[in-house]
């Protein structure tokens, strides 16, 4: 084997109308009772709409107003401001000396604001409903985007005004890349490594700045998508219906609680935008019997907006028993209530099946295992601008993850011990060492077909209040409460339930359009480990502001520091020493419950603009410390923890304990260039990571291959003093896009140096003869993709995507061959929507 297979009450909303003509909801719910589920979320929406009906018809006309500022927040006067409806102008006026604009008596509808000013790039806003709160439109000097980000702080902010390391991948980039999986665009993010186990559909992990793959909080429209304990498989997530992907590369447990140890990934679903319904149908196919169909429809009807997309993808991949299919539905539906409340609901449902041949390079024959997944993510969000200073947000979330793993028959040749062996193979590491032999593919214990099921369900309620104290200071506070349930046949007992909660407060300060500071503290209460506080601070300081008259651009210094926490998994919690050894005995002392895994992240950097906003260079030094990591300790090692030998011997296999720590520091660099029709984004990351403490990776439990008797080997985890597995010391990414009229071409590449790792194998005698030294076991690789499209007509677009165009033979996860060159080509037929904006 390549890696070990470890054997209410109803919701009630009470409405009250205040003098501001907005509604305040008091939510009373017992999330510890039976699951909130889809039905209760639908009930919550229906009640909210019913209670708000008197306000819906109250506004027949209204105003659109706002302020135009540059990327540092300085007002821009004399800007030409146009109000557009379906890309047709309905009003126009310049911004005044304070950068303000105001358009009165506009009919009830949705409008976009287009702003042009000398020395700045033209800015077109998203549609906004008449009477919306004060708009703040940020102009950039050059063609490089100034994105609005949502994960770095409690409120939306331009990335120019945050110190955090955050990257936004928008819908334009997603279309240019032409990929069907979210994991592929993530390869372009600096400081991030995407490791897919084999071919399309294989388990995919995300490593951010050296942290483990389960150290990232994954959000789908604000709903936590992690399994209980933090794990998440990106291979299941299609780009269908995705508007944007935002990646924060630092801890932020202040806002997001458990699992946000080294990063946050937020996936957002599209909204309808045009009064004329806008629809599309795409069909493409390619080698390896690949076929994809996708259809979408979206639009607005006065106060209501809607969007839906459904896609189906299938491929045989290039090995036997390696088929993969993914069916995804994504939808978003919203309504504006009165002039100050936006109510929005989202749903994403995914059904996948993946046939897993296991580590084909290590066994020479494919296994016959398969896994089926059903994933559902729902959210309902109500956001109310009570006044120009006060905003409130309430969110209901629901996530359900079901998985079924099946191994129909044992694969391989029976051994003398009743196990099943792969073929005789020779395994060569990038470090020059090699072994030849046969490894155990399927163990003889148990019955076949072998079927195991697992599930995780999360119900979530969050509330947040944002208040503008003054022109330079904002404060936010909020709380969350969630009920999570998990089931696994490997648990003892197999089912657990947790009621967790938390709260936070955050302040944001700006001074003289040069200094931006945000900081706060979060309090997390978890059923397992109790209450923990997590602080965080972020600073952005400009030594030089951006200029549209000189070649030299802005000089920005950044500093970030924070702490993160992660709750244990189902297996970790129920396999803990505290759970296995009941009570406290004088014979072996006091044993505490298993605690949270913790992180401390720190980074400092500089960002320099050049060429009047056409290029930007960033350099950051990061230093992360991860401690109290949970690891499974074999019962032979338990006596080193003070457990009497007779107690240790009585355990089935061992126990999980907080006993591991490691550090990850390095340098992250990136460069952006936009010249005419060409845009370039490149990055390079140097990572120096080291295991500093571990029982399973310590001197008590190394493995020794008789062929290399002087080299200690970590069979299932790295040894103390070594690098964590699958994290390269040197890594980089590149994306180049070119647009010429109706044609578009994009080239994307990801590059990884040699990595430490393990074969994870046991030979037919349960020995170590199939292990290789860990250091630089995994070979370096590069994956280069090419995509292009041509729009023959407004309603017809042809596209082509060529992945691994160099046809490189590589293994991102050792033992699991990646796909060779693959090609997909097809067309998109679209209809409806709004015409291009008039000049």
JSON list of N, CA, C and O in Angstrom, two decimals, residues 410-433:
[
{"chain": "A", "resi": 410, "resn": "UNK", "atom": "N", "xyz": [-9.53, -8.76, -3.02]},
{"chain": "A", "resi": 410, "resn": "UNK", "atom": "CA", "xyz": [-8.10, -8.55, -2.82]},
{"chain": "A", "resi": 410, "resn": "UNK", "atom": "C", "xyz": [-7.36, -8.67, -4.15]},
{"chain": "A", "resi": 410, "resn": "UNK", "atom": "O", "xyz": [-7.69, -9.51, -4.99]},
{"chain": "A", "resi": 411, "resn": "UNK", "atom": "N", "xyz": [-6.40, -7.79, -4.35]},
{"chain": "A", "resi": 411, "resn": "UNK", "atom": "CA", "xyz": [-5.66, -7.73, -5.60]},
{"chain": "A", "resi": 411, "resn": "UNK", "atom": "C", "xyz": [-4.22, -8.18, -5.36]},
{"chain": "A", "resi": 411, "resn": "UNK", "atom": "O", "xyz": [-3.60, -7.77, -4.38]},
{"chain": "A", "resi": 412, "resn": "UNK", "atom": "N", "xyz": [-3.70, -8.98, -6.25]},
{"chain": "A", "resi": 412, "resn": "UNK", "atom": "CA", "xyz": [-2.31, -9.42, -6.16]},
{"chain": "A", "resi": 412, "resn": "UNK", "atom": "C", "xyz": [-2.20, -10.92, -5.92]},
{"chain": "A", "resi": 412, "resn": "UNK", "atom": "O", "xyz": [-3.19, -11.66, -5.89]},
{"chain": "A", "resi": 413, "resn": "UNK", "atom": "N", "xyz": [-0.97, -11.38, -5.72]},
{"chain": "A", "resi": 413, "resn": "UNK", "atom": "CA", "xyz": [-0.69, -12.79, -5.50]},
{"chain": "A", "resi": 413, "resn": "UNK", "atom": "C", "xyz": [-0.66, -13.09, -4.01]},
{"chain": "A", "resi": 413, "resn": "UNK", "atom": "O", "xyz": [0.00, -12.39, -3.24]},
{"chain": "A", "resi": 414, "resn": "UNK", "atom": "N", "xyz": [-1.40, -14.11, -3.54]},
{"chain": "A", "resi": 414, "resn": "UNK", "atom": "CA", "xyz": [-1.40, -14.44, -2.11]},
{"chain": "A", "resi": 414, "resn": "UNK", "atom": "C", "xyz": [0.01, -14.78, -1.62]},
{"chain": "A", "resi": 414, "resn": "UNK", "atom": "O", "xyz": [0.79, -15.43, -2.31]},
{"chain": "A", "resi": 415, "resn": "UNK", "atom": "N", "xyz": [0.31, -14.27, -0.40]},
{"chain": "A", "resi": 415, "resn": "UNK", "atom": "CA", "xyz": [1.60, -14.57, 0.22]},
{"chain": "A", "resi": 415, "resn": "UNK", "atom": "C", "xyz": [1.43, -15.69, 1.24]},
{"chain": "A", "resi": 415, "resn": "UNK", "atom": "O", "xyz": [0.31, -16.15, 1.52]},
{"chain": "A", "resi": 416, "resn": "UNK", "atom": "N", "xyz": [2.54, -16.12, 1.83]},
{"chain": "A", "resi": 416, "resn": "UNK", "atom": "CA", "xyz": [2.51, -17.18, 2.82]},
{"chain": "A", "resi": 416, "resn": "UNK", "atom": "C", "xyz": [1.74, -16.77, 4.07]},
{"chain": "A", "resi": 416, "resn": "UNK", "atom": "O", "xyz": [1.26, -17.61, 4.83]},
{"chain": "A", "resi": 417, "resn": "UNK", "atom": "N", "xyz": [1.61, -15.46, 4.29]},
{"chain": "A", "resi": 417, "resn": "UNK", "atom": "CA", "xyz": [0.92, -14.95, 5.48]},
{"chain": "A", "resi": 417, "resn": "UNK", "atom": "C", "xyz": [-0.53, -14.59, 5.20]},
{"chain": "A", "resi": 417, "resn": "UNK", "atom": "O", "xyz": [-1.21, -14.02, 6.06]},
{"chain": "A", "resi": 418, "resn": "UNK", "atom": "N", "xyz": [-1.01, -14.87, 3.99]},
{"chain": "A", "resi": 418, "resn": "UNK", "atom": "CA", "xyz": [-2.40, -14.59, 3.67]},
{"chain": "A", "resi": 418, "resn": "UNK", "atom": "C", "xyz": [-2.65, -13.21, 3.11]},
{"chain": "A", "resi": 418, "resn": "UNK", "atom": "O", "xyz": [-3.80, -12.84, 2.86]},
{"chain": "A", "resi": 419, "resn": "UNK", "atom": "N", "xyz": [-1.59, -12.41, 2.92]},
{"chain": "A", "resi": 419, "resn": "UNK", "atom": "CA", "xyz": [-1.74, -11.10, 2.32]},
{"chain": "A", "resi": 419, "resn": "UNK", "atom": "C", "xyz": [-1.63, -11.22, 0.80]},
{"chain": "A", "resi": 419, "resn": "UNK", "atom": "O", "xyz": [-1.41, -12.32, 0.26]},
{"chain": "A", "resi": 420, "resn": "UNK", "atom": "N", "xyz": [-1.74, -10.08, 0.10]},
{"chain": "A", "resi": 420, "resn": "UNK", "atom": "CA", "xyz": [-1.72, -10.09, -1.35]},
{"chain": "A", "resi": 420, "resn": "UNK", "atom": "C", "xyz": [-0.64, -9.12, -1.83]},
{"chain": "A", "resi": 420, "resn": "UNK", "atom": "O", "xyz": [-0.63, -7.94, -1.44]},
{"chain": "A", "resi": 421, "resn": "UNK", "atom": "N", "xyz": [0.25, -9.63, -2.68]},
{"chain": "A", "resi": 421, "resn": "UNK", "atom": "CA", "xyz": [1.43, -8.89, -3.08]},
{"chain": "A", "resi": 421, "resn": "UNK", "atom": "C", "xyz": [1.31, -8.35, -4.50]},
{"chain": "A", "resi": 421, "resn": "UNK", "atom": "O", "xyz": [0.67, -8.95, -5.37]},
{"chain": "A", "resi": 422, "resn": "UNK", "atom": "N", "xyz": [1.95, -7.20, -4.73]},
{"chain": "A", "resi": 422, "resn": "UNK", "atom": "CA", "xyz": [2.07, -6.66, -6.06]},
{"chain": "A", "resi": 422, "resn": "UNK", "atom": "C", "xyz": [3.16, -7.39, -6.82]},
{"chain": "A", "resi": 422, "resn": "UNK", "atom": "O", "xyz": [3.79, -8.33, -6.33]},
{"chain": "A", "resi": 423, "resn": "UNK", "atom": "N", "xyz": [3.39, -6.96, -8.07]},
{"chain": "A", "resi": 423, "resn": "UNK", "atom": "CA", "xyz": [4.45, -7.55, -8.88]},
{"chain": "A", "resi": 423, "resn": "UNK", "atom": "C", "xyz": [5.82, -7.15, -8.33]},
{"chain": "A", "resi": 423, "resn": "UNK", "atom": "O", "xyz": [5.94, -6.24, -7.50]},
{"chain": "A", "resi": 424, "resn": "UNK", "atom": "N", "xyz": [6.83, -7.82, -8.82]},
{"chain": "A", "resi": 424, "resn": "UNK", "atom": "CA", "xyz": [8.20, -7.43, -8.49]},
{"chain": "A", "resi": 424, "resn": "UNK", "atom": "C", "xyz": [8.54, -6.16, -9.25]},
{"chain": "A", "resi": 424, "resn": "UNK", "atom": "O", "xyz": [8.41, -6.10, -10.48]},
{"chain": "A", "resi": 425, "resn": "UNK", "atom": "N", "xyz": [8.93, -5.12, -8.51]},
{"chain": "A", "resi": 425, "resn": "UNK", "atom": "CA", "xyz": [9.23, -3.82, -9.12]},
{"chain": "A", "resi": 425, "resn": "UNK", "atom": "C", "xyz": [10.55, -3.29, -8.59]},
{"chain": "A", "resi": 425, "resn": "UNK", "atom": "O", "xyz": [11.01, -3.70, -7.51]},
{"chain": "A", "resi": 426, "resn": "UNK", "atom": "N", "xyz": [11.13, -2.40, -9.33]},
{"chain": "A", "resi": 426, "resn": "UNK", "atom": "CA", "xyz": [12.31, -1.66, -8.88]},
{"chain": "A", "resi": 426, "resn": "UNK", "atom": "C", "xyz": [11.90, -0.21, -8.69]},
{"chain": "A", "resi": 426, "resn": "UNK", "atom": "O", "xyz": [11.38, 0.43, -9.62]},
{"chain": "A", "resi": 427, "resn": "UNK", "atom": "N", "xyz": [12.11, 0.30, -7.50]},
{"chain": "A", "resi": 427, "resn": "UNK", "atom": "CA", "xyz": [11.74, 1.67, -7.16]},
{"chain": "A", "resi": 427, "resn": "UNK", "atom": "C", "xyz": [13.02, 2.49, -7.02]},
{"chain": "A", "resi": 427, "resn": "UNK", "atom": "O", "xyz": [13.92, 2.11, -6.26]},
{"chain": "A", "resi": 428, "resn": "UNK", "atom": "N", "xyz": [13.11, 3.59, -7.73]},
{"chain": "A", "resi": 428, "resn": "UNK", "atom": "CA", "xyz": [14.28, 4.46, -7.68]},
{"chain": "A", "resi": 428, "resn": "UNK", "atom": "C", "xyz": [13.87, 5.83, -7.15]},
{"chain": "A", "resi": 428, "resn": "UNK", "atom": "O", "xyz": [12.91, 6.43, -7.63]},
{"chain": "A", "resi": 429, "resn": "UNK", "atom": "N", "xyz": [14.59, 6.31, -6.17]},
{"chain": "A", "resi": 429, "resn": "UNK", "atom": "CA", "xyz": [14.33, 7.63, -5.63]},
{"chain": "A", "resi": 429, "resn": "UNK", "atom": "C", "xyz": [15.18, 8.68, -6.32]},
{"chain": "A", "resi": 429, "resn": "UNK", "atom": "O", "xyz": [16.20, 8.38, -6.95]},
{"chain": "A", "resi": 430, "resn": "UNK", "atom": "N", "xyz": [14.76, 9.94, -6.20]},
{"chain": "A", "resi": 430, "resn": "UNK", "atom": "CA", "xyz": [15.54, 11.03, -6.78]},
{"chain": "A", "resi": 430, "resn": "UNK", "atom": "C", "xyz": [16.86, 11.22, -6.05]},
{"chain": "A", "resi": 430, "resn": "UNK", "atom": "O", "xyz": [17.75, 11.93, -6.53]},
{"chain": "A", "resi": 431, "resn": "UNK", "atom": "N", "xyz": [17.02, 10.55, -4.90]},
{"chain": "A", "resi": 431, "resn": "UNK", "atom": "CA", "xyz": [18.26, 10.64, -4.14]},
{"chain": "A", "resi": 431, "resn": "UNK", "atom": "C", "xyz": [19.30, 9.61, -4.59]},
{"chain": "A", "resi": 431, "resn": "UNK", "atom": "O", "xyz": [20.38, 9.50, -3.99]},
{"chain": "A", "resi": 432, "resn": "UNK", "atom": "N", "xyz": [19.00, 8.81, -5.60]},
{"chain": "A", "resi": 432, "resn": "UNK", "atom": "CA", "xyz": [19.96, 7.85, -6.13]},
{"chain": "A", "resi": 432, "resn": "UNK", "atom": "C", "xyz": [19.85, 6.46, -5.57]},
{"chain": "A", "resi": 432, "resn": "UNK", "atom": "O", "xyz": [20.49, 5.53, -6.08]},
{"chain": "A", "resi": 433, "resn": "UNK", "atom": "N", "xyz": [19.05, 6.25, -4.53]},
{"chain": "A", "resi": 433, "resn": "UNK", "atom": "CA", "xyz": [18.88, 4.93, -3.94]},
{"chain": "A", "resi": 433, "resn": "UNK", "atom": "C", "xyz": [17.77, 4.18, -4.67]},
{"chain": "A", "resi": 433, "resn": "UNK", "atom": "O", "xyz": [16.85, 4.78, -5.23]}
]
